[in-house]
């Protein structure tokens, strides 16, 4: 998509924008949580945001380390604002998160994926791990990214994301 800048959130304002979009999607739209979807993982997360302009946030995703194994990371709370869906922004965000994991030399990158989104992740090379389980009455599936594919052409893009 034209006019999409994917970058790490560095300011408090950028993080608050991400939290606000998440609330809109996971609390108000999906009713997955009652009042807030924020949890203990937000403290140690970094956020990747997709911007249309400096003030219009189209999507976001967070990544945080596993509590027991620092070489295992989790992605989550992937959300694209409703009016910007099906334009490839979800894919940009997932790919940016995977690239960031590669840069950090993470061994495994996992996500709790809502059942209806499993196919989207499979298209991007993720595989299912274990059985379906339920979170707040919604079926979920743990999935794992393939961090070991060779992708030299993407290296420049990765460096740009980190520097921006
Ligand atoms: C899931 C979500 C992040 C996808 O974002 P998006 O920007 O609409 O997705 P994209 O446009 O990048 O999708 C790319 C491709 O995946 C497909 N796709 C998107 N959502 C899909 C789904 N739920 N199941 C199967 N395919 C899907 C698109 O059709 C498109 O296919 P194509 O490349 O063959 O045309 C977005 O729909 C959303 O925010 N949903 C509400 C919150 C949510 O469910 N978050 C994910 C929690 S695991």
mmCIF file of C-alpha atoms and ligand atoms in Angstrom:
data_model
loop_
_atom_site.group_PDB
_atom_site.id
_atom_site.type_symbol
_atom_site.label_atom_id
_atom_site.label_comp_id
_atom_site.label_asym_id
_atom_site.label_seq_id
_atom_site.Cartn_x
_atom_site.Cartn_y
_atom_site.Cartn_z
ATOM 1 C CA UNK A 1 0.000 0.000 0.000
ATOM 2 C CA UNK A 2 1.180 3.537 -0.755
ATOM 3 C CA UNK A 3 1.534 5.903 2.198
ATOM 4 C CA UNK A 4 2.259 3.296 4.833
ATOM 5 C CA UNK A 5 5.189 3.831 7.151
ATOM 6 C CA UNK A 6 5.917 0.909 9.460
ATOM 7 C CA UNK A 7 8.160 1.779 12.395
ATOM 8 C CA UNK A 8 8.957 1.030 16.007
ATOM 9 C CA UNK A 9 7.091 3.179 18.520
ATOM 10 C CA UNK A 10 9.643 5.247 20.400
ATOM 11 C CA UNK A 11 7.715 8.056 22.056
ATOM 12 C CA UNK A 12 5.091 7.743 24.789
ATOM 13 C CA UNK A 13 2.609 9.345 22.395
ATOM 14 C CA UNK A 14 3.229 6.631 19.778
ATOM 15 C CA UNK A 15 2.722 3.912 22.374
ATOM 16 C CA UNK A 16 -0.485 5.537 23.634
ATOM 17 C CA UNK A 17 -1.812 5.678 20.043
ATOM 18 C CA UNK A 18 -1.154 1.936 19.724
ATOM 19 C CA UNK A 19 -2.929 1.184 23.020
ATOM 20 C CA UNK A 20 -5.876 3.311 21.979
ATOM 21 C CA UNK A 21 -6.249 1.498 18.627
ATOM 22 C CA UNK A 22 -6.001 -1.864 20.392
ATOM 23 C CA UNK A 23 -8.737 -0.847 22.821
ATOM 24 C CA UNK A 24 -10.948 0.133 19.911
ATOM 25 C CA UNK A 25 -10.434 -3.251 18.214
ATOM 26 C CA UNK A 26 -10.231 -5.776 21.057
ATOM 27 C CA UNK A 27 -12.586 -4.145 23.599
ATOM 28 C CA UNK A 28 -15.117 -2.143 21.584
ATOM 29 C CA UNK A 29 -15.234 -4.154 18.344
ATOM 30 C CA UNK A 30 -14.477 -7.746 19.341
ATOM 31 C CA UNK A 31 -15.591 -7.599 23.008
ATOM 32 C CA UNK A 32 -12.678 -9.851 23.808
ATOM 33 C CA UNK A 33 -12.031 -7.909 27.033
ATOM 34 C CA UNK A 34 -14.400 -5.938 29.258
ATOM 35 C CA UNK A 35 -12.609 -2.686 29.996
ATOM 36 C CA UNK A 36 -9.036 -2.924 28.740
ATOM 37 C CA UNK A 37 -6.839 -5.328 26.821
ATOM 38 C CA UNK A 38 -3.682 -3.999 28.470
ATOM 39 C CA UNK A 39 -1.788 -6.538 30.566
ATOM 40 C CA UNK A 40 1.526 -7.221 32.288
ATOM 41 C CA UNK A 41 3.270 -7.905 28.958
ATOM 42 C CA UNK A 42 2.848 -4.309 27.755
ATOM 43 C CA UNK A 43 5.538 -3.145 30.196
ATOM 44 C CA UNK A 44 8.215 -5.220 28.459
ATOM 45 C CA UNK A 45 6.846 -5.005 24.925
ATOM 46 C CA UNK A 46 8.016 -3.008 21.980
ATOM 47 C CA UNK A 47 5.360 -1.826 19.575
ATOM 48 C CA UNK A 48 5.453 -1.651 15.800
ATOM 49 C CA UNK A 49 3.062 0.851 14.269
ATOM 50 C CA UNK A 50 1.838 1.369 10.703
ATOM 51 C CA UNK A 51 1.175 5.054 9.970
ATOM 52 C CA UNK A 52 -0.739 6.589 7.080
ATOM 53 C CA UNK A 53 0.392 10.071 8.086
ATOM 54 C CA UNK A 54 2.124 11.355 11.206
ATOM 55 C CA UNK A 55 -1.214 11.437 12.999
ATOM 56 C CA UNK A 56 -3.202 8.582 11.432
ATOM 57 C CA UNK A 57 -2.312 5.209 12.891
ATOM 58 C CA UNK A 58 -3.590 2.347 10.709
ATOM 59 C CA UNK A 59 -2.301 -0.662 12.620
ATOM 60 C CA UNK A 60 -0.131 -1.955 15.408
ATOM 61 C CA UNK A 61 1.419 -5.096 16.873
ATOM 62 C CA UNK A 62 3.454 -5.784 20.024
ATOM 63 C CA UNK A 63 6.332 -8.183 20.766
ATOM 64 C CA UNK A 64 7.589 -9.284 24.180
ATOM 65 C CA UNK A 65 10.003 -11.855 25.574
ATOM 66 C CA UNK A 66 8.852 -15.108 27.126
ATOM 67 C CA UNK A 67 8.988 -14.986 30.919
ATOM 68 C CA UNK A 68 11.114 -18.122 31.174
ATOM 69 C CA UNK A 69 13.226 -18.207 28.036
ATOM 70 C CA UNK A 70 14.727 -14.895 26.807
ATOM 71 C CA UNK A 71 15.419 -16.408 23.378
ATOM 72 C CA UNK A 72 11.712 -17.042 22.834
ATOM 73 C CA UNK A 73 9.507 -14.043 21.970
ATOM 74 C CA UNK A 74 5.760 -13.589 21.558
ATOM 75 C CA UNK A 75 3.907 -11.389 19.100
ATOM 76 C CA UNK A 76 0.383 -10.242 19.784
ATOM 77 C CA UNK A 77 -2.427 -7.709 19.817
ATOM 78 C CA UNK A 78 -2.160 -7.348 16.046
ATOM 79 C CA UNK A 79 -4.812 -4.802 15.105
ATOM 80 C CA UNK A 80 -5.618 -2.894 11.931
ATOM 81 C CA UNK A 81 -8.163 -0.064 12.072
ATOM 82 C CA UNK A 82 -11.367 -1.337 10.404
ATOM 83 C CA UNK A 83 -11.356 1.129 7.511
ATOM 84 C CA UNK A 84 -7.804 0.169 6.506
ATOM 85 C CA UNK A 85 -8.224 -3.624 6.478
ATOM 86 C CA UNK A 86 -7.562 -5.890 3.484
ATOM 87 C CA UNK A 87 -4.907 -3.542 2.091
ATOM 88 C CA UNK A 88 -1.919 -5.570 3.231
ATOM 89 C CA UNK A 89 -1.239 -3.678 6.462
ATOM 90 C CA UNK A 90 -1.657 -6.747 8.665
ATOM 91 C CA UNK A 91 0.915 -8.536 6.512
ATOM 92 C CA UNK A 92 3.336 -5.562 6.692
ATOM 93 C CA UNK A 93 3.100 -5.604 10.487
ATOM 94 C CA UNK A 94 3.592 -9.366 10.805
ATOM 95 C CA UNK A 95 6.566 -9.243 8.439
ATOM 96 C CA UNK A 96 8.088 -6.280 10.279
ATOM 97 C CA UNK A 97 7.774 -8.134 13.589
ATOM 98 C CA UNK A 98 9.433 -11.230 12.102
ATOM 99 C CA UNK A 99 12.271 -9.135 10.665
ATOM 100 C CA UNK A 100 12.814 -7.477 14.035
ATOM 101 C CA UNK A 101 13.001 -10.916 15.672
ATOM 102 C CA UNK A 102 15.641 -11.985 13.166
ATOM 103 C CA UNK A 103 17.692 -8.878 13.901
ATOM 104 C CA UNK A 104 17.512 -9.661 17.602
ATOM 105 C CA UNK A 105 18.597 -13.242 16.913
ATOM 106 C CA UNK A 106 15.557 -14.671 18.642
ATOM 107 C CA UNK A 107 15.369 -18.480 18.531
ATOM 108 C CA UNK A 108 11.583 -18.846 18.416
ATOM 109 C CA UNK A 109 8.816 -16.349 17.675
ATOM 110 C CA UNK A 110 5.322 -17.423 18.713
ATOM 111 C CA UNK A 111 1.858 -15.881 18.712
ATOM 112 C CA UNK A 112 -1.552 -16.753 20.104
ATOM 113 C CA UNK A 113 -3.594 -16.361 16.945
ATOM 114 C CA UNK A 114 -7.360 -16.120 16.797
ATOM 115 C CA UNK A 115 -8.684 -19.162 14.964
ATOM 116 C CA UNK A 116 -10.146 -17.139 12.077
ATOM 117 C CA UNK A 117 -6.698 -15.657 11.346
ATOM 118 C CA UNK A 118 -4.745 -18.929 11.179
ATOM 119 C CA UNK A 119 -4.917 -18.990 7.359
ATOM 120 C CA UNK A 120 -3.467 -15.481 7.124
ATOM 121 C CA UNK A 121 -0.447 -16.542 9.197
ATOM 122 C CA UNK A 122 -0.087 -19.813 7.282
ATOM 123 C CA UNK A 123 0.179 -17.823 4.051
ATOM 124 C CA UNK A 124 3.196 -16.106 5.613
ATOM 125 C CA UNK A 125 4.890 -19.394 6.483
ATOM 126 C CA UNK A 126 3.819 -19.714 10.111
ATOM 127 C CA UNK A 127 2.925 -23.177 11.425
ATOM 128 C CA UNK A 128 0.507 -24.249 14.134
ATOM 129 C CA UNK A 129 1.861 -25.544 17.448
ATOM 130 C CA UNK A 130 -0.371 -27.730 19.655
ATOM 131 C CA UNK A 131 -4.133 -27.710 19.853
ATOM 132 C CA UNK A 132 -6.817 -25.044 19.757
ATOM 133 C CA UNK A 133 -7.494 -23.424 23.147
ATOM 134 C CA UNK A 134 -9.964 -20.819 24.352
ATOM 135 C CA UNK A 135 -9.296 -17.269 25.554
ATOM 136 C CA UNK A 136 -12.297 -15.246 26.700
ATOM 137 C CA UNK A 137 -14.673 -17.584 24.797
ATOM 138 C CA UNK A 138 -12.721 -17.198 21.519
ATOM 139 C CA UNK A 139 -10.790 -20.105 19.942
ATOM 140 C CA UNK A 140 -7.050 -19.473 19.599
ATOM 141 C CA UNK A 141 -4.095 -21.347 18.183
ATOM 142 C CA UNK A 142 -0.411 -20.977 19.034
ATOM 143 C CA UNK A 143 1.582 -20.424 15.857
ATOM 144 C CA UNK A 144 5.300 -20.139 15.165
ATOM 145 C CA UNK A 145 7.133 -18.069 12.566
ATOM 146 C CA UNK A 146 9.788 -19.544 10.339
ATOM 147 C CA UNK A 147 12.828 -17.461 11.326
ATOM 148 C CA UNK A 148 15.269 -19.471 9.274
ATOM 149 C CA UNK A 149 14.341 -18.615 5.703
ATOM 150 C CA UNK A 150 17.073 -16.865 3.730
ATOM 151 C CA UNK A 151 16.004 -13.360 2.779
ATOM 152 C CA UNK A 152 18.982 -11.183 1.896
ATOM 153 C CA UNK A 153 16.869 -8.776 -0.247
ATOM 154 C CA UNK A 154 14.940 -7.738 2.862
ATOM 155 C CA UNK A 155 18.001 -6.717 4.812
ATOM 156 C CA UNK A 156 18.021 -3.099 3.669
ATOM 157 C CA UNK A 157 14.360 -2.783 4.585
ATOM 158 C CA UNK A 158 15.070 -4.216 8.037
ATOM 159 C CA UNK A 159 17.818 -1.726 8.677
ATOM 160 C CA UNK A 160 15.532 1.106 7.612
ATOM 161 C CA UNK A 161 12.813 0.026 10.058
ATOM 162 C CA UNK A 162 15.216 0.065 12.977
ATOM 163 C CA UNK A 163 16.800 3.387 12.065
ATOM 164 C CA UNK A 164 13.592 5.281 11.251
HETATM 165 C C1 LIG B 1 -6.498 -9.739 11.267
HETATM 166 C C2 LIG B 1 -6.127 -8.373 10.768
HETATM 167 C C3 LIG B 1 -4.985 -7.825 11.601
HETATM 168 C C4 LIG B 1 -5.671 -8.509 9.309
HETATM 169 O O1 LIG B 1 -5.218 -7.238 8.874
HETATM 170 P P1 LIG B 1 -5.420 -6.764 7.361
HETATM 171 O O2 LIG B 1 -4.616 -5.527 7.186
HETATM 172 O O3 LIG B 1 -6.863 -6.666 7.048
HETATM 173 O O4 LIG B 1 -4.813 -7.985 6.555
HETATM 174 P P2 LIG B 1 -4.097 -7.902 5.149
HETATM 175 O O5 LIG B 1 -4.801 -6.925 4.273
HETATM 176 O O6 LIG B 1 -2.649 -7.688 5.361
HETATM 177 O O7 LIG B 1 -4.354 -9.352 4.623
HETATM 178 C C5 LIG B 1 -3.521 -9.896 3.710
HETATM 179 C C6 LIG B 1 -4.098 -11.173 3.180
HETATM 180 O O8 LIG B 1 -4.675 -11.987 4.185
HETATM 181 C C7 LIG B 1 -6.042 -12.192 3.926
HETATM 182 N N1 LIG B 1 -6.709 -12.151 5.205
HETATM 183 C C8 LIG B 1 -6.883 -11.092 6.011
HETATM 184 N N2 LIG B 1 -7.536 -11.475 7.130
HETATM 185 C C9 LIG B 1 -7.746 -12.813 6.983
HETATM 186 C C10 LIG B 1 -8.359 -13.791 7.775
HETATM 187 N N3 LIG B 1 -8.907 -13.491 8.953
HETATM 188 N N4 LIG B 1 -8.390 -15.072 7.333
HETATM 189 C C11 LIG B 1 -7.859 -15.396 6.144
HETATM 190 N N5 LIG B 1 -7.246 -14.513 5.340
HETATM 191 C C12 LIG B 1 -7.204 -13.239 5.763
HETATM 192 C C13 LIG B 1 -6.455 -11.082 3.017
HETATM 193 O O9 LIG B 1 -7.569 -11.439 2.248
HETATM 194 C C14 LIG B 1 -5.208 -10.935 2.189
HETATM 195 O O10 LIG B 1 -5.127 -11.985 1.266
HETATM 196 P P3 LIG B 1 -4.408 -11.774 -0.140
HETATM 197 O O11 LIG B 1 -2.999 -11.351 0.167
HETATM 198 O O12 LIG B 1 -4.483 -13.109 -0.770
HETATM 199 O O13 LIG B 1 -5.205 -10.720 -0.816
HETATM 200 C C15 LIG B 1 -7.332 -7.387 10.813
HETATM 201 O O14 LIG B 1 -8.405 -7.967 10.119
HETATM 202 C C16 LIG B 1 -7.792 -7.027 12.223
HETATM 203 O O15 LIG B 1 -7.272 -6.104 12.842
HETATM 204 N N6 LIG B 1 -8.780 -7.789 12.746
HETATM 205 C C17 LIG B 1 -9.308 -7.530 14.082
HETATM 206 C C18 LIG B 1 -8.318 -7.888 15.173
HETATM 207 C C19 LIG B 1 -7.725 -9.259 15.007
HETATM 208 O O16 LIG B 1 -8.393 -10.227 14.690
HETATM 209 N N7 LIG B 1 -6.411 -9.333 15.264
HETATM 210 C C20 LIG B 1 -5.624 -10.524 15.080
HETATM 211 C C21 LIG B 1 -5.562 -11.293 16.334
HETATM 212 S S1 LIG B 1 -4.696 -12.832 16.049
#
